[in-house]
PDB file of C-alpha atoms in Angstrom:
ATOM      1  CA  MET A   1      10.659   7.568  -5.753  1.00  0.00           C
ATOM      2  CA  THR A   2       8.094   8.669  -3.342  1.00  0.00           C
ATOM      3  CA  ALA A   3       8.628  11.591  -0.568  1.00  0.00           C
ATOM      4  CA  LEU A   4       8.434  10.511   2.610  1.00  0.00           C
ATOM      5  CA  ARG A   5       6.291  12.272   5.518  1.00  0.00           C
ATOM      6  CA  CYS A   6       5.754  12.410   8.801  1.00  0.00           C
ATOM      7  CA  THR A   7       3.173  12.440  10.643  1.00  0.00           C
ATOM      8  CA  CYS A   8       3.372  16.004  11.421  1.00  0.00           C
ATOM      9  CA  GLY A   9       3.045  16.295   7.690  1.00  0.00           C
ATOM     10  CA  GLY A  10       6.670  17.815   7.205  1.00  0.00           C
ATOM     11  CA  ASP A  11       8.842  16.599   4.652  1.00  0.00           C
ATOM     12  CA  VAL A  12      11.397  14.059   5.869  1.00  0.00           C
ATOM     13  CA  PRO A  13      14.620  14.100   3.804  1.00  0.00           C
ATOM     14  CA  ARG A  14      16.856  10.721   2.711  1.00  0.00           C
ATOM     15  CA  PRO A  15      19.025   9.440   4.318  1.00  0.00           C
ATOM     16  CA  ILE A  16      16.231   8.951   7.110  1.00  0.00           C
ATOM     17  CA  PRO A  17      17.194  10.974  10.520  1.00  0.00           C
ATOM     18  CA  HIS A  18      16.610   9.381  13.869  1.00  0.00           C
ATOM     19  CA  ARG A  19      14.105  12.467  14.865  1.00  0.00           C
ATOM     20  CA  CYS A  20      11.852  14.530  12.416  1.00  0.00           C
ATOM     21  CA  PRO A  21      13.545  17.442  11.676  1.00  0.00           C
ATOM     22  CA  HIS A  22       9.905  19.429  11.861  1.00  0.00           C
ATOM     23  CA  CYS A  23       8.253  18.488  14.989  1.00  0.00           C
ATOM     24  CA  GLY A  24      11.032  16.589  16.587  1.00  0.00           C
ATOM     25  CA  ALA A  25       9.472  13.082  16.901  1.00  0.00           C
ATOM     26  CA  ARG A  26      11.147   9.901  17.175  1.00  0.00           C
ATOM     27  CA  ILE A  27      10.860   7.987  13.332  1.00  0.00           C
ATOM     28  CA  ARG A  28      10.964   4.309  14.591  1.00  0.00           C
ATOM     29  CA  GLY A  29       9.824   2.789  11.034  1.00  0.00           C
ATOM     30  CA  VAL A  30       9.190   3.604   7.313  1.00  0.00           C
ATOM     31  CA  ARG A  31       5.404   2.103   6.221  1.00  0.00           C
ATOM     32  CA  ARG A  32       5.533   0.731   2.549  1.00  0.00           C
ATOM     33  CA  ARG A  33       2.163   1.178   1.255  1.00  0.00           C
ATOM     34  CA  LEU A  34       0.908  -1.468  -1.527  1.00  0.00           C
ATOM     35  CA  PRO A  35      -0.448   0.177  -4.834  1.00  0.00           C
ATOM     36  CA  TRP A  36      -3.793  -0.584  -5.427  1.00  0.00           C
ATOM     37  CA  GLY A  37      -3.138  -1.386  -8.947  1.00  0.00           C
ATOM     38  CA  LEU A  38      -1.148  -4.715  -7.360  1.00  0.00           C
ATOM     39  CA  LEU A  39      -4.163  -5.784  -5.521  1.00  0.00           C
ATOM     40  CA  LEU A  40      -7.192  -5.109  -7.838  1.00  0.00           C
ATOM     41  CA  VAL A  41      -5.819  -7.219 -11.146  1.00  0.00           C
ATOM     42  CA  PRO A  42      -5.592 -10.380  -8.659  1.00  0.00           C
ATOM     43  CA  LEU A  43      -9.084  -9.603  -7.466  1.00  0.00           C
ATOM     44  CA  MET A  44     -10.403  -9.392 -10.414  1.00  0.00           C
ATOM     45  CA  PHE A  45      -9.200 -12.500 -11.819  1.00  0.00           C
ATOM     46  CA  ALA A  46     -10.201 -14.307  -8.911  1.00  0.00           C
ATOM     47  CA  ALA A  47     -13.894 -12.609  -9.117  1.00  0.00           C
ATOM     48  CA  LEU A  48     -13.645 -13.943 -12.773  1.00  0.00           C
ATOM     49  CA  LEU A  49     -12.752 -17.294 -11.904  1.00  0.00           C
ATOM     50  CA  ALA A  50     -15.419 -17.480  -9.567  1.00  0.00           C
ATOM     51  CA  PHE A  51     -18.394 -16.094 -12.142  1.00  0.00           C
ATOM     52  CA  VAL A  52     -16.935 -18.586 -14.645  1.00  0.00           C
ATOM     53  CA  TYR A  53     -17.342 -21.289 -11.923  1.00  0.00           C
ATOM     54  CA  TRP A  54     -20.879 -20.157 -11.127  1.00  0.00           C
ATOM     55  CA  TYR A  55     -22.223 -20.097 -14.092  1.00  0.00           C
ATOM     56  CA  LEU A  56     -20.731 -23.420 -15.839  1.00  0.00           C
ATOM     57  CA  SER A  57     -21.612 -25.663 -12.379  1.00  0.00           C
ATOM     58  CA  PRO A  58     -25.255 -27.180 -13.052  1.00  0.00           C
TER      59      PRO A  58
END
C-alpha cells in the first residue's frame, strides 16, 4: 500500500479526511497512478507484432 500525499507534500492518513492536516486544503479526490510496468508490457508486445508484420510483408 502506498502512502497518500497532499500537493503540499505532507502525508495524509487513512481514512482520508476532508481537509489536509498540514495545509488545510480541501481533498477532493485521490488519483491512482498506473504502474509503468503494466503499460510497458503491452507496448513492447505491440512493437514486436509490428516488427514481425513489417519483416514478413513482401
